[in-house]
CSV table of C-alpha atoms and ligand atoms in Angstrom, one decimal:
chain,number,residue,atom,x,y,z
A,1,UNK,CA,0.0,0.0,0.0
A,2,UNK,CA,1.4,3.4,-1.0
A,3,UNK,CA,-0.8,5.4,1.4
A,4,UNK,CA,-2.8,7.0,-1.4
A,5,UNK,CA,-5.9,5.6,0.3
A,6,UNK,CA,-6.2,5.5,4.1
A,7,UNK,CA,-8.4,3.1,6.0
A,8,UNK,CA,-9.6,3.7,9.6
A,9,UNK,CA,-12.2,2.0,11.6
A,10,UNK,CA,-14.1,4.1,14.2
A,11,UNK,CA,-16.3,1.7,16.2
A,12,UNK,CA,-18.6,0.1,13.6
A,13,UNK,CA,-17.9,2.7,10.8
A,14,UNK,CA,-15.1,2.4,8.2
A,15,UNK,CA,-13.6,5.7,7.0
A,16,UNK,CA,-11.8,5.5,3.7
A,17,UNK,CA,-9.9,8.6,2.7
A,18,UNK,CA,-8.5,9.5,-0.7
A,19,UNK,CA,-5.1,10.7,0.4
A,20,UNK,CA,-3.1,12.8,-2.2
A,21,UNK,CA,-4.0,16.2,-0.9
A,22,UNK,CA,-1.0,17.9,-2.6
A,23,UNK,CA,-2.7,17.2,-6.0
A,24,UNK,CA,-6.3,17.6,-4.8
A,25,UNK,CA,-6.6,13.8,-4.3
A,26,UNK,CA,-6.2,13.2,-8.0
A,27,UNK,CA,-6.7,9.5,-8.8
A,28,UNK,CA,-3.6,7.8,-9.9
A,29,UNK,CA,-2.9,4.1,-10.6
A,30,UNK,CA,-2.0,3.4,-6.9
A,31,UNK,CA,-5.3,5.0,-5.7
A,32,UNK,CA,-7.2,3.0,-8.3
A,33,UNK,CA,-5.8,-0.2,-7.0
A,34,UNK,CA,-5.9,0.6,-3.3
A,35,UNK,CA,-9.5,1.9,-3.2
A,36,UNK,CA,-11.1,-1.5,-3.9
A,37,UNK,CA,-8.7,-3.1,-1.4
A,38,UNK,CA,-10.0,-0.7,1.3
A,39,UNK,CA,-13.6,-1.2,0.4
A,40,UNK,CA,-13.2,-5.0,0.3
A,41,UNK,CA,-11.6,-4.8,3.8
A,42,UNK,CA,-14.6,-2.9,5.1
A,43,UNK,CA,-17.0,-5.3,3.4
A,44,UNK,CA,-15.3,-8.3,4.9
A,45,UNK,CA,-15.0,-6.8,8.5
A,46,UNK,CA,-18.1,-8.1,10.4
A,47,UNK,CA,-17.9,-5.2,12.8
A,48,UNK,CA,-18.2,-2.6,10.1
A,49,UNK,CA,-21.8,-1.5,9.4
A,50,UNK,CA,-21.3,1.5,7.2
A,51,UNK,CA,-18.6,3.0,5.1
A,52,UNK,CA,-17.7,6.7,4.7
A,53,UNK,CA,-15.5,8.0,1.8
A,54,UNK,CA,-13.9,11.3,2.0
A,55,UNK,CA,-10.9,13.3,0.7
A,56,UNK,CA,-7.8,14.4,2.7
A,57,UNK,CA,-6.9,18.1,3.0
A,58,UNK,CA,-9.0,21.2,2.8
A,59,UNK,CA,-9.5,21.6,-0.9
A,60,UNK,CA,-11.0,18.5,-2.5
A,61,UNK,CA,-12.9,15.3,-2.3
A,62,UNK,CA,-11.0,14.5,-5.5
A,63,UNK,CA,-10.2,16.6,-8.6
A,64,UNK,CA,-10.6,13.4,-10.8
A,65,UNK,CA,-8.2,11.2,-12.6
A,66,UNK,CA,-4.5,12.2,-12.5
A,67,UNK,CA,-4.2,14.1,-15.7
A,68,UNK,CA,-0.4,13.9,-15.5
A,69,UNK,CA,-0.7,10.1,-16.1
A,70,UNK,CA,-2.7,10.6,-19.3
A,71,UNK,CA,-0.7,9.3,-22.2
A,72,UNK,CA,1.6,7.3,-19.9
A,73,UNK,CA,0.6,4.0,-21.5
A,74,UNK,CA,2.4,3.3,-24.7
A,75,UNK,CA,0.5,0.2,-25.9
A,76,UNK,CA,-3.1,-0.7,-26.3
A,77,UNK,CA,-2.7,-3.7,-24.0
A,78,UNK,CA,-1.4,-1.4,-21.2
A,79,UNK,CA,-4.2,1.0,-21.8
A,80,UNK,CA,-6.7,-1.9,-21.7
A,81,UNK,CA,-5.3,-3.1,-18.4
A,82,UNK,CA,-5.5,0.5,-17.0
A,83,UNK,CA,-9.1,0.9,-18.2
A,84,UNK,CA,-10.1,-2.4,-16.5
A,85,UNK,CA,-8.8,-0.9,-13.3
A,86,UNK,CA,-11.6,1.7,-13.7
A,87,UNK,CA,-14.2,-0.9,-12.7
A,88,UNK,CA,-13.0,0.0,-9.1
A,89,UNK,CA,-16.3,1.8,-8.7
A,90,UNK,CA,-18.2,-1.4,-9.2
A,91,UNK,CA,-16.6,-2.8,-6.1
A,92,UNK,CA,-17.8,0.3,-4.2
A,93,UNK,CA,-21.3,0.2,-5.6
A,94,UNK,CA,-21.8,-3.5,-5.0
A,95,UNK,CA,-20.7,-3.5,-1.4
A,96,UNK,CA,-23.6,-4.8,0.8
A,97,UNK,CA,-22.9,-2.1,3.4
A,98,UNK,CA,-24.3,1.5,3.2
A,99,UNK,CA,-21.8,3.9,1.7
A,100,UNK,CA,-21.7,7.7,2.3
A,101,UNK,CA,-19.5,10.2,0.4
A,102,UNK,CA,-18.5,13.1,2.6
A,103,UNK,CA,-17.6,15.8,0.1
A,104,UNK,CA,-15.7,19.1,0.6
A,105,UNK,CA,-14.2,21.2,-2.2
A,106,UNK,CA,-13.6,19.9,-5.7
A,107,UNK,CA,-15.5,16.8,-6.7
A,108,UNK,CA,-14.7,16.4,-10.4
A,109,UNK,CA,-14.5,13.8,-13.1
A,110,UNK,CA,-13.4,10.5,-11.6
A,111,UNK,CA,-13.8,11.9,-8.1
A,112,UNK,CA,-17.5,12.6,-8.8
A,113,UNK,CA,-17.8,9.1,-10.3
A,114,UNK,CA,-16.6,7.7,-7.0
A,115,UNK,CA,-19.2,9.8,-5.1
A,116,UNK,CA,-21.9,8.6,-7.6
A,117,UNK,CA,-21.2,5.0,-6.7
A,118,UNK,CA,-22.0,5.7,-3.1
A,119,UNK,CA,-25.5,5.4,-1.6
A,120,UNK,CA,-25.6,8.9,-0.1
A,121,UNK,CA,-23.7,12.1,-0.8
A,122,UNK,CA,-23.4,14.8,1.9
A,123,UNK,CA,-21.4,17.9,1.0
A,124,UNK,CA,-20.1,21.1,2.5
A,125,UNK,CA,-21.3,24.5,1.2
A,126,UNK,CA,-17.9,25.0,-0.4
A,127,UNK,CA,-18.1,22.1,-2.8
A,128,UNK,CA,-18.0,22.1,-6.6
A,129,UNK,CA,-19.1,19.3,-8.9
A,130,UNK,CA,-18.4,18.6,-12.6
A,131,UNK,CA,-17.8,15.9,-15.2
A,132,UNK,CA,-15.3,17.9,-17.3
A,133,UNK,CA,-14.1,15.0,-19.4
A,134,UNK,CA,-15.4,16.2,-22.8
A,135,UNK,CA,-13.2,19.3,-22.3
A,136,UNK,CA,-10.2,16.9,-22.2
A,137,UNK,CA,-11.3,15.0,-25.3
A,138,UNK,CA,-12.7,12.0,-23.4
A,139,UNK,CA,-16.0,11.0,-21.8
A,140,UNK,CA,-16.7,10.0,-18.2
A,141,UNK,CA,-15.4,6.4,-18.2
A,142,UNK,CA,-15.8,5.2,-14.6
A,143,UNK,CA,-19.6,5.1,-14.5
A,144,UNK,CA,-20.5,8.8,-14.9
A,145,UNK,CA,-22.6,8.5,-18.0
A,146,UNK,CA,-24.6,5.7,-16.4
A,147,UNK,CA,-24.9,6.6,-12.8
A,148,UNK,CA,-25.4,10.3,-13.1
A,149,UNK,CA,-28.7,10.1,-15.1
A,150,UNK,CA,-29.9,7.4,-12.7
A,151,UNK,CA,-29.4,9.9,-9.8
A,152,UNK,CA,-30.4,13.3,-11.2
A,153,UNK,CA,-32.4,12.3,-14.3
A,154,UNK,CA,-31.6,12.6,-18.0
A,155,UNK,CA,-31.9,16.3,-18.5
A,156,UNK,CA,-29.6,17.4,-15.7
A,157,UNK,CA,-27.1,14.6,-16.5
A,158,UNK,CA,-26.9,15.5,-20.2
A,159,UNK,CA,-26.4,19.2,-19.4
A,160,UNK,CA,-23.5,18.4,-17.0
A,161,UNK,CA,-21.9,15.7,-19.2
A,162,UNK,CA,-22.1,17.6,-22.5
A,163,UNK,CA,-21.1,21.0,-21.1
A,164,UNK,CA,-18.5,19.8,-18.6
A,165,UNK,CA,-19.7,22.8,-16.6
A,166,UNK,CA,-19.0,23.1,-12.9
A,167,UNK,CA,-21.9,23.6,-10.5
A,168,UNK,CA,-21.8,24.7,-6.9
A,169,UNK,CA,-23.1,23.0,-3.8
A,170,UNK,CA,-26.5,24.6,-3.8
A,171,UNK,CA,-27.1,23.7,-7.5
A,172,UNK,CA,-26.0,20.2,-6.7
A,173,UNK,CA,-28.6,20.0,-3.9
A,174,UNK,CA,-31.3,21.4,-6.1
A,175,UNK,CA,-30.9,18.7,-8.7
A,176,UNK,CA,-30.6,15.9,-6.1
A,177,UNK,CA,-26.9,15.2,-6.7
A,178,UNK,CA,-26.3,15.6,-3.0
A,179,UNK,CA,-28.8,14.9,-0.2
A,180,UNK,CA,-27.6,17.4,2.3
A,181,UNK,CA,-25.4,20.5,2.6
A,182,UNK,CA,-23.6,21.4,5.9
A,183,UNK,CA,-20.7,23.5,7.0
A,184,UNK,CA,-17.2,22.2,6.6
A,185,UNK,CA,-17.0,21.6,10.4
A,186,UNK,CA,-20.3,19.7,10.4
A,187,UNK,CA,-19.3,17.4,7.4
A,188,UNK,CA,-17.8,14.4,9.2
A,189,UNK,CA,-20.1,14.6,12.2
A,190,UNK,CA,-23.0,14.6,9.7
A,191,UNK,CA,-21.6,11.6,7.8
A,192,UNK,CA,-21.0,9.8,11.0
A,193,UNK,CA,-24.5,10.5,12.2
A,194,UNK,CA,-25.8,9.0,9.0
A,195,UNK,CA,-23.5,6.0,9.4
A,196,UNK,CA,-24.8,5.5,13.0
A,197,UNK,CA,-28.4,5.6,11.7
A,198,UNK,CA,-27.5,2.9,9.2
A,199,UNK,CA,-25.5,0.9,11.7
A,200,UNK,CA,-28.6,0.7,14.0
A,201,UNK,CA,-30.6,-1.2,11.4
A,202,UNK,CA,-30.4,-4.9,10.7
A,203,UNK,CA,-27.3,-5.5,8.4
A,204,UNK,CA,-29.0,-8.2,6.3
A,205,UNK,CA,-32.1,-6.0,5.8
A,206,UNK,CA,-29.9,-3.1,4.7
A,207,UNK,CA,-28.0,-5.4,2.3
A,208,UNK,CA,-31.2,-6.8,0.8
A,209,UNK,CA,-32.9,-3.4,0.6
A,210,UNK,CA,-29.8,-2.1,-1.3
A,211,UNK,CA,-29.8,-5.1,-3.6
A,212,UNK,CA,-33.5,-4.7,-4.3
A,213,UNK,CA,-33.2,-1.0,-5.2
A,214,UNK,CA,-30.0,-1.3,-7.3
A,215,UNK,CA,-31.0,-4.5,-9.2
A,216,UNK,CA,-34.6,-3.4,-9.6
A,217,UNK,CA,-33.5,-0.2,-11.3
A,218,UNK,CA,-32.2,-2.2,-14.3
A,219,UNK,CA,-35.3,-4.4,-14.5
A,220,UNK,CA,-38.9,-4.0,-15.8
A,221,UNK,CA,-41.2,-3.3,-12.8
A,222,UNK,CA,-42.7,-6.8,-12.7
A,223,UNK,CA,-39.3,-8.4,-12.5
A,224,UNK,CA,-38.1,-5.9,-10.0
A,225,UNK,CA,-41.1,-6.7,-7.8
A,226,UNK,CA,-40.2,-10.4,-8.0
A,227,UNK,CA,-36.7,-9.6,-6.8
A,228,UNK,CA,-38.1,-7.5,-3.9
A,229,UNK,CA,-40.5,-10.3,-3.0
A,230,UNK,CA,-37.7,-13.0,-3.0
A,231,UNK,CA,-35.5,-10.9,-0.9
A,232,UNK,CA,-38.3,-10.0,1.5
A,233,UNK,CA,-39.2,-13.7,1.9
A,234,UNK,CA,-35.6,-14.6,2.6
A,235,UNK,CA,-35.5,-12.2,5.5
A,236,UNK,CA,-38.5,-13.8,7.1
A,237,UNK,CA,-36.4,-16.6,8.4
A,238,UNK,CA,-33.6,-14.5,10.0
A,239,UNK,CA,-32.9,-14.1,13.7
A,240,UNK,CA,-32.8,-10.3,13.2
A,241,UNK,CA,-36.3,-10.2,12.0
A,242,UNK,CA,-37.4,-12.0,15.2
A,243,UNK,CA,-35.2,-9.7,17.2
A,244,UNK,CA,-36.7,-6.6,15.6
A,245,UNK,CA,-40.3,-7.6,16.6
A,246,UNK,CA,-39.2,-8.8,20.1
A,247,UNK,CA,-37.4,-5.5,20.7
A,248,UNK,CA,-40.5,-3.5,19.6
A,249,UNK,CA,-42.7,-5.6,22.0
A,250,UNK,CA,-40.2,-5.2,24.9
A,251,UNK,CA,-39.8,-1.5,24.2
A,252,UNK,CA,-36.0,-1.8,24.0
A,253,UNK,CA,-33.4,-1.2,21.3
A,254,UNK,CA,-32.8,-4.2,19.1
A,255,UNK,CA,-29.5,-6.0,19.0
A,256,UNK,CA,-28.9,-7.2,15.5
A,257,UNK,CA,-26.3,-9.8,14.6
A,258,UNK,CA,-26.6,-9.9,10.9
A,259,UNK,CA,-28.1,-13.4,10.6
B,1,CAA,N1,-4.6,15.5,-12.1
B,1,CAA,C1,-3.4,15.8,-11.7
B,1,CAA,N2,-3.0,16.8,-10.9
B,1,CAA,C2,-4.0,17.6,-10.5
B,1,CAA,C3,-5.4,17.4,-10.9
B,1,CAA,C4,-5.6,16.3,-11.7
B,1,CAA,N3,-6.9,16.0,-12.0
B,1,CAA,N4,-6.1,18.4,-10.3
B,1,CAA,C5,-5.3,19.2,-9.6
B,1,CAA,N5,-4.0,18.7,-9.7
B,1,CAA,C6,-2.8,19.3,-9.1
B,1,CAA,C7,-2.3,20.5,-9.9
B,1,CAA,O1,-1.5,20.1,-11.0
B,1,CAA,C8,-1.5,21.2,-8.8
B,1,CAA,O2,-0.3,20.5,-8.6
B,1,CAA,P1,1.1,21.2,-8.9
B,1,CAA,O3,1.1,22.4,-7.9
B,1,CAA,O4,2.2,20.2,-8.6
B,1,CAA,O5,1.1,21.7,-10.3
B,1,CAA,C9,-2.3,20.9,-7.5
B,1,CAA,O6,-3.1,19.7,-7.8
B,1,CAA,C10,-3.2,22.0,-7.1
B,1,CAA,O7,-4.0,22.3,-8.2
B,1,CAA,P2,-4.1,23.8,-9.0
B,1,CAA,O8,-2.8,24.5,-8.7
B,1,CAA,O9,-4.5,23.5,-10.4
B,1,CAA,O10,-5.3,24.4,-8.1
B,1,CAA,P3,-6.3,25.6,-8.6
B,1,CAA,O11,-7.0,26.0,-7.4
B,1,CAA,O12,-5.6,26.6,-9.4
B,1,CAA,O13,-7.3,24.8,-9.6
B,1,CAA,C11,-8.8,23.0,-10.2
B,1,CAA,C12,-8.1,23.7,-9.0
B,1,CAA,C13,-9.8,23.9,-10.9
B,1,CAA,C14,-9.5,21.8,-9.6
B,1,CAA,C15,-7.7,22.5,-11.2
B,1,CAA,O14,-6.7,21.9,-10.5
B,1,CAA,C16,-8.2,21.6,-12.3
B,1,CAA,O15,-8.9,22.0,-13.2
B,1,CAA,N6,-7.9,20.3,-12.2
B,1,CAA,C17,-8.3,19.3,-13.2
B,1,CAA,C18,-9.7,18.9,-13.0
B,1,CAA,C19,-10.2,18.0,-14.1
B,1,CAA,O16,-10.2,18.2,-15.2
B,1,CAA,N7,-10.6,16.7,-13.6
B,1,CAA,C20,-11.1,15.7,-14.5
B,1,CAA,C21,-10.0,14.7,-14.9
B,1,CAA,S1,-10.5,13.6,-16.1
B,1,CAA,C22,-11.3,12.4,-15.2
B,1,CAA,O17,-11.4,12.4,-14.0
B,1,CAA,C23,-12.0,11.3,-15.9
B,1,CAA,C24,-11.4,10.0,-15.7
B,1,CAA,O18,-11.7,9.3,-14.6
B,1,CAA,C25,-10.6,9.4,-16.7
């Protein structure tokens, strides 16, 4: 590990930090390979109930792919290997645990694509968002063209992707790109509060709810409803489902074990 991604566990929350603040957390090859390792570590740790992603330093979540690496690959096979590395966001999106992007400052290009693969985005008032790829002669290639319209709708997504324009935090809130705006000082406490809220719920229920929503989005309604029904049925036999009902009856907090 080169240290371009930091992993910290705070009680039942994993905090994953993009850590190249001197270049606004630009995503280089080492960050691309270390991010899935950190996410997989959080996924496999039974104590972890939620994952927060954030950027080191005071200026950026991430200013996107490291542009200084562009053109570094001299053959098509090297380029192909590097591009396959860009599926790192799939690992993030497919984790069964809730993921929260805590965004401050620039959130551009590949940086925004990381945030788009998270379940929830909270941002400081001093944040800026863009997919500026077309200005560099490329297109968003780490999920941006697919995930952005699913989150903000076709019109807003096309406007942002075709213009490459940068929007500020209040515009991002307005189009639903982020869920909540807070001060810089409140950013991590807010993300941690969301994480605790998620951590209090039954882990399998969270995982299945996430699977139902994400898989269902790609299916016709009827098939999506079948997926929902199958997953809901599976949960009926879990200890946590019995615990949830028992805790309600006993007027106490449930203790969920993820089984
Ligand atoms: N790649 C590499 N280095 C970057 C970078 C990036 N994406 N963004 C910023 N940096 C570096 C700068 O080169 C600078 O380092 P040096 O002092 O060593 O030159 C340092 O970070 C600070 O940046 P600036 O001096 O540029 O700071 P600024 O306040 O003047 O400007 C900015 C900030 C507007 C974000 C500007 O840095 C910028 O436009 N960055 C590029 C943003 C961009 O186009 N991102 C999309 C990349 S493409 C992509 O992400 C798609 C993909 O996945 C393939």
